mmCIF file of N, CA and C in Angstrom:
data_model
loop_
_atom_site.group_PDB
_atom_site.id
_atom_site.type_symbol
_atom_site.label_atom_id
_atom_site.label_comp_id
_atom_site.label_asym_id
_atom_site.label_seq_id
_atom_site.Cartn_x
_atom_site.Cartn_y
_atom_site.Cartn_z
ATOM 1 N N HIS A 9 15.234 -15.381 12.362
ATOM 2 C CA HIS A 9 14.723 -16.190 12.623
ATOM 3 C C HIS A 9 15.742 -17.832 13.539
ATOM 4 N N GLY A 10 15.262 -18.732 13.980
ATOM 5 C CA GLY A 10 16.287 -19.655 14.523
ATOM 6 C C GLY A 10 16.473 -20.380 13.446
ATOM 7 N N VAL A 11 17.250 -21.876 13.490
ATOM 8 C CA VAL A 11 17.270 -22.264 12.941
ATOM 9 C C VAL A 11 17.043 -24.314 12.993
ATOM 10 N N GLU A 12 16.640 -25.130 12.619
ATOM 11 C CA GLU A 12 16.535 -26.363 13.536
ATOM 12 C C GLU A 12 17.055 -26.643 14.030
ATOM 13 N N GLU A 13 18.251 -26.539 13.440
ATOM 14 C CA GLU A 13 18.926 -27.794 14.487
ATOM 15 C C GLU A 13 18.746 -27.074 15.978
ATOM 16 N N ALA A 14 19.066 -25.512 15.816
ATOM 17 C CA ALA A 14 19.657 -24.809 17.196
ATOM 18 C C ALA A 14 18.026 -25.434 18.211
ATOM 19 N N LYS A 15 17.274 -26.304 18.220
ATOM 20 C CA LYS A 15 16.501 -26.474 18.671
ATOM 21 C C LYS A 15 16.381 -27.334 20.180
ATOM 22 N N LYS A 16 17.644 -28.008 19.862
ATOM 23 C CA LYS A 16 18.075 -29.002 20.667
ATOM 24 C C LYS A 16 18.608 -28.424 22.042
ATOM 25 N N ASP A 17 18.999 -27.309 21.938
ATOM 26 C CA ASP A 17 20.101 -26.091 22.752
ATOM 27 C C ASP A 17 18.940 -25.363 23.474
ATOM 28 N N ILE A 18 17.405 -24.916 23.070
ATOM 29 C CA ILE A 18 17.152 -24.636 23.841
ATOM 30 C C ILE A 18 16.118 -25.330 25.441
ATOM 31 N N ARG A 19 17.091 -24.582 26.241
ATOM 32 C CA ARG A 19 16.159 -25.139 27.352
ATOM 33 C C ARG A 19 15.650 -25.101 28.444
ATOM 34 N N TYR A 20 14.233 -23.861 28.239
ATOM 35 C CA TYR A 20 13.893 -22.315 28.921
ATOM 36 C C TYR A 20 13.197 -22.269 27.703
ATOM 37 N N SER A 21 11.856 -21.952 28.178
ATOM 38 C CA SER A 21 11.678 -21.097 27.195
ATOM 39 C C SER A 21 11.286 -19.355 27.393
ATOM 40 N N GLY A 22 11.041 -18.725 26.460
ATOM 41 C CA GLY A 22 10.133 -17.323 27.326
ATOM 42 C C GLY A 22 11.084 -16.724 25.930
ATOM 43 N N ILE A 23 11.117 -15.345 26.229
ATOM 44 C CA ILE A 23 10.916 -13.636 25.063
ATOM 45 C C ILE A 23 12.029 -12.832 25.845
ATOM 46 N N ALA A 24 12.435 -11.945 24.454
ATOM 47 C CA ALA A 24 12.863 -10.925 25.214
ATOM 48 C C ALA A 24 12.596 -9.545 24.344
ATOM 49 N N VAL A 25 12.889 -8.464 24.192
ATOM 50 C CA VAL A 25 11.997 -7.047 24.032
ATOM 51 C C VAL A 25 12.392 -6.708 23.611
ATOM 52 N N MET A 26 12.565 -5.945 22.574
ATOM 53 C CA MET A 26 12.887 -4.609 22.470
ATOM 54 C C MET A 26 12.864 -3.357 22.122
ATOM 55 N N THR A 27 12.389 -2.359 22.024
ATOM 56 C CA THR A 27 11.331 -1.254 22.068
ATOM 57 C C THR A 27 12.745 0.049 21.375
ATOM 58 N N PHE A 28 11.868 0.449 20.130
ATOM 59 C CA PHE A 28 11.880 1.580 19.832
ATOM 60 C C PHE A 28 11.719 2.762 19.128
ATOM 61 N N PRO A 29 11.185 3.388 20.522
ATOM 62 C CA PRO A 29 9.983 4.882 20.331
ATOM 63 C C PRO A 29 10.436 5.206 19.141
ATOM 64 N N GLU A 30 11.567 5.658 18.551
ATOM 65 C CA GLU A 30 11.689 6.323 17.138
ATOM 66 C C GLU A 30 11.984 5.698 16.174
ATOM 67 N N GLY A 31 12.174 4.673 16.518
ATOM 68 C CA GLY A 31 11.675 3.681 14.941
ATOM 69 C C GLY A 31 13.895 3.315 15.538
ATOM 70 N N THR A 32 14.050 2.540 14.185
ATOM 71 C CA THR A 32 15.238 2.233 14.120
ATOM 72 C C THR A 32 15.463 1.169 12.844
ATOM 73 N N ASP A 33 16.508 1.343 11.883
ATOM 74 C CA ASP A 33 16.541 0.289 10.945
ATOM 75 C C ASP A 33 16.862 -0.761 11.112
ATOM 76 N N TRP A 34 15.844 -1.961 10.880
ATOM 77 C CA TRP A 34 16.145 -3.665 10.343
ATOM 78 C C TRP A 34 15.863 -4.012 9.402
ATOM 79 N N GLY A 35 17.183 -4.418 8.882
ATOM 80 C CA GLY A 35 17.206 -4.640 7.502
ATOM 81 C C GLY A 35 16.614 -3.900 6.255
ATOM 82 N N GLY A 36 16.473 -2.816 6.275
ATOM 83 C CA GLY A 36 16.241 -1.815 5.717
ATOM 84 C C GLY A 36 14.925 -1.702 6.060
ATOM 85 N N ASP A 37 14.111 -1.831 7.132
ATOM 86 C CA ASP A 37 12.539 -1.353 7.195
ATOM 87 C C ASP A 37 12.795 -1.076 8.692
ATOM 88 N N ASP A 38 12.053 -0.153 9.265
ATOM 89 C CA ASP A 38 11.723 0.786 10.338
ATOM 90 C C ASP A 38 10.950 0.648 10.965
ATOM 91 N N VAL A 39 11.836 -0.187 12.423
ATOM 92 C CA VAL A 39 10.738 -0.978 13.392
ATOM 93 C C VAL A 39 10.768 -0.501 14.705
ATOM 94 N N LYS A 40 9.846 -0.870 15.913
ATOM 95 C CA LYS A 40 9.678 -0.177 17.014
ATOM 96 C C LYS A 40 9.889 -1.191 17.602
ATOM 97 N N LEU A 41 9.485 -2.424 17.040
ATOM 98 C CA LEU A 41 9.434 -3.722 18.454
ATOM 99 C C LEU A 41 9.763 -4.635 17.948
ATOM 100 N N VAL A 42 10.637 -5.147 18.549
ATOM 101 C CA VAL A 42 11.334 -6.305 18.587
ATOM 102 C C VAL A 42 10.972 -7.055 19.518
ATOM 103 N N ILE A 43 9.950 -8.685 18.902
ATOM 104 C CA ILE A 43 10.334 -9.509 20.331
ATOM 105 C C ILE A 43 10.965 -10.783 19.418
ATOM 106 N N GLY A 44 11.829 -11.554 20.197
ATOM 107 C CA GLY A 44 13.097 -12.524 20.098
ATOM 108 C C GLY A 44 12.350 -13.482 20.908
ATOM 109 N N ILE A 45 11.759 -14.490 20.129
ATOM 110 C CA ILE A 45 11.187 -15.992 21.024
ATOM 111 C C ILE A 45 12.339 -17.226 20.817
ATOM 112 N N ALA A 46 12.265 -17.614 22.350
ATOM 113 C CA ALA A 46 12.844 -19.059 22.276
ATOM 114 C C ALA A 46 11.995 -19.853 22.592
ATOM 115 N N GLY A 47 11.934 -21.226 22.185
ATOM 116 C CA GLY A 47 10.357 -21.645 22.701
ATOM 117 C C GLY A 47 10.871 -23.252 23.015
ATOM 118 N N VAL A 48 10.743 -24.575 23.561
ATOM 119 C CA VAL A 48 11.050 -25.542 24.399
ATOM 120 C C VAL A 48 10.369 -26.584 23.465
ATOM 121 N N GLY A 49 10.752 -27.003 22.356
ATOM 122 C CA GLY A 49 9.976 -28.221 21.734
ATOM 123 C C GLY A 49 8.535 -27.592 20.460
ATOM 124 N N GLU A 50 7.539 -27.726 21.111
ATOM 125 C CA GLU A 50 6.254 -26.721 20.250
ATOM 126 C C GLU A 50 5.645 -25.241 20.995
ATOM 127 N N GLU A 51 6.506 -25.169 22.355
ATOM 128 C CA GLU A 51 5.667 -23.939 23.623
ATOM 129 C C GLU A 51 5.847 -22.900 22.550
ATOM 130 N N HIS A 52 7.047 -22.828 21.570
ATOM 131 C CA HIS A 52 7.035 -21.646 20.767
ATOM 132 C C HIS A 52 5.271 -20.668 20.002
ATOM 133 N N LEU A 53 4.967 -21.966 19.599
ATOM 134 C CA LEU A 53 3.419 -21.535 19.233
ATOM 135 C C LEU A 53 2.277 -21.325 20.209
ATOM 136 N N SER A 54 2.509 -21.328 21.395
ATOM 137 C CA SER A 54 1.828 -20.754 22.304
ATOM 138 C C SER A 54 2.473 -19.197 22.738
ATOM 139 N N ILE A 55 3.540 -19.016 22.610
ATOM 140 C CA ILE A 55 4.462 -17.926 23.342
ATOM 141 C C ILE A 55 3.854 -17.195 21.874
ATOM 142 N N LEU A 56 3.458 -17.708 20.568
ATOM 143 C CA LEU A 56 3.632 -16.884 19.798
ATOM 144 C C LEU A 56 2.001 -16.340 19.723
ATOM 145 N N GLY A 57 1.193 -17.334 20.019
ATOM 146 C CA GLY A 57 -0.756 -17.004 20.077
ATOM 147 C C GLY A 57 -0.250 -15.847 21.107
ATOM 148 N N ASN A 58 0.020 -16.258 22.203
ATOM 149 C CA ASN A 58 -0.063 -15.217 23.377
ATOM 150 C C ASN A 58 0.440 -13.780 22.851
ATOM 151 N N ILE A 59 1.674 -13.468 22.168
ATOM 152 C CA ILE A 59 1.587 -12.221 21.402
ATOM 153 C C ILE A 59 0.920 -11.669 20.025
ATOM 154 N N ALA A 60 0.679 -12.375 19.443
ATOM 155 C CA ALA A 60 -0.700 -11.894 18.685
ATOM 156 C C ALA A 60 -1.658 -11.729 19.490
ATOM 157 N N THR A 61 -2.408 -12.128 20.605
ATOM 158 C CA THR A 61 -3.801 -11.719 20.949
ATOM 159 C C THR A 61 -2.924 -10.238 22.334
ATOM 160 N N LYS A 62 -2.232 -10.431 22.174
ATOM 161 C CA LYS A 62 -1.736 -9.118 23.202
ATOM 162 C C LYS A 62 -0.987 -7.610 22.557
ATOM 163 N N MET A 63 -1.235 -8.024 20.925
ATOM 164 C CA MET A 63 -1.001 -6.662 19.941
ATOM 165 C C MET A 63 -2.253 -7.318 19.001
ATOM 166 N N ALA A 64 -3.445 -7.364 19.268
ATOM 167 C CA ALA A 64 -4.520 -7.913 18.708
ATOM 168 C C ALA A 64 -5.092 -5.964 17.997
ATOM 169 N N THR A 65 -4.974 -4.998 18.477
ATOM 170 C CA THR A 65 -5.092 -3.441 17.726
ATOM 171 C C THR A 65 -3.860 -2.334 18.101
ATOM 172 N N PRO A 66 -3.950 -1.290 17.136
ATOM 173 C CA PRO A 66 -3.037 -0.635 17.388
ATOM 174 C C PRO A 66 -2.826 -0.156 18.899
ATOM 175 N N GLU A 67 -3.611 -0.376 19.961
ATOM 176 C CA GLU A 67 -3.540 1.105 20.894
ATOM 177 C C GLU A 67 -2.707 -0.363 21.414
ATOM 178 N N ASP A 68 -3.638 -1.124 21.600
ATOM 179 C CA ASP A 68 -2.180 -2.423 21.898
ATOM 180 C C ASP A 68 -0.908 -2.552 21.824
ATOM 181 N N VAL A 69 -0.850 -2.068 20.744
ATOM 182 C CA VAL A 69 0.610 -2.058 20.227
ATOM 183 C C VAL A 69 1.477 -1.206 20.680
ATOM 184 N N ASP A 70 0.809 0.057 20.968
ATOM 185 C CA ASP A 70 1.055 1.107 21.576
ATOM 186 C C ASP A 70 1.196 1.402 23.137
ATOM 187 N N ARG A 71 0.490 0.095 23.521
ATOM 188 C CA ARG A 71 0.896 -0.120 25.216
ATOM 189 C C ARG A 71 2.377 -0.876 25.879
ATOM 190 N N LEU A 72 2.643 -1.763 24.444
ATOM 191 C CA LEU A 72 3.605 -2.060 24.746
ATOM 192 C C LEU A 72 5.006 -1.094 24.449
ATOM 193 N N LEU A 73 4.806 -0.104 22.775
ATOM 194 C CA LEU A 73 5.744 0.383 23.083
ATOM 195 C C LEU A 73 6.303 1.168 23.702
ATOM 196 N N ASN A 74 5.277 1.981 24.527
ATOM 197 C CA ASN A 74 5.207 3.221 25.471
ATOM 198 C C ASN A 74 5.513 2.188 26.866
ATOM 199 N N GLY A 75 4.970 1.333 27.528
ATOM 200 C CA GLY A 75 5.279 0.735 28.726
ATOM 201 C C GLY A 75 6.766 1.138 29.638
ATOM 202 N N THR A 76 6.489 0.652 30.304
ATOM 203 C CA THR A 76 7.759 0.801 31.784
ATOM 204 C C THR A 76 7.724 -0.741 31.560
ATOM 205 N N GLU A 77 9.341 -0.967 31.968
ATOM 206 C CA GLU A 77 9.543 -2.476 31.582
ATOM 207 C C GLU A 77 8.654 -3.092 32.157
ATOM 208 N N ASP A 78 8.131 -3.012 33.703
ATOM 209 C CA ASP A 78 6.656 -3.366 34.565
ATOM 210 C C ASP A 78 6.035 -3.719 33.858
ATOM 211 N N GLU A 79 5.053 -2.880 32.645
ATOM 212 C CA GLU A 79 4.015 -2.989 32.230
ATOM 213 C C GLU A 79 4.016 -3.455 30.921
ATOM 214 N N VAL A 80 5.115 -3.745 30.285
ATOM 215 C CA VAL A 80 5.370 -4.616 29.452
ATOM 216 C C VAL A 80 5.490 -6.202 29.521
ATOM 217 N N TYR A 81 6.064 -6.813 30.890
ATOM 218 C CA TYR A 81 6.137 -7.563 31.827
ATOM 219 C C TYR A 81 4.508 -8.115 31.952
ATOM 220 N N GLU A 82 3.914 -7.017 32.718
ATOM 221 C CA GLU A 82 3.112 -7.780 32.753
ATOM 222 C C GLU A 82 1.919 -7.511 31.947
ATOM 223 N N ILE A 83 2.109 -6.871 31.048
ATOM 224 C CA ILE A 83 1.104 -7.674 29.696
ATOM 225 C C ILE A 83 1.305 -8.855 28.538
ATOM 226 N N LEU A 84 2.539 -8.971 28.642
ATOM 227 C CA LEU A 84 2.997 -10.232 28.046
ATOM 228 C C LEU A 84 3.052 -11.294 29.202
ATOM 229 N N THR A 85 2.837 -10.989 30.116
ATOM 230 C CA THR A 85 2.570 -12.633 30.896
ATOM 231 C C THR A 85 1.115 -13.040 31.870
ATOM 232 N N GLY A 86 0.344 -12.123 30.774
ATOM 233 C CA GLY A 86 -1.277 -12.968 31.435
ATOM 234 C C GLY A 86 -1.569 -11.415 32.054
ATOM 235 N N GLY A 87 -0.761 -10.602 31.983
ATOM 236 C CA GLY A 87 -1.868 -9.278 33.265
ATOM 237 C C GLY A 87 -2.768 -8.963 32.359
ATOM 238 N N ASN A 88 -2.862 -7.395 32.530
ATOM 239 C CA ASN A 88 -3.786 -6.795 31.496
ATOM 240 C C ASN A 88 -3.878 -6.883 30.169
#
């Protein structure tokens, strides 16, 4: 999680997605999906809302975990 002081350095909103289908250790937890978010001003709230909507069901999460780079992009940018 970023710090408040860093917000002034964000010039563009965006996300970074990493998938680990077999899982990876992340601070003692086994994770399969990591999404980094940078939002200008308060844009992070709408980004988080979009991600929450796109991951509403276990099937939605599986689509992200198993999708190609293009499929993940399409899912998270408003496509399917």
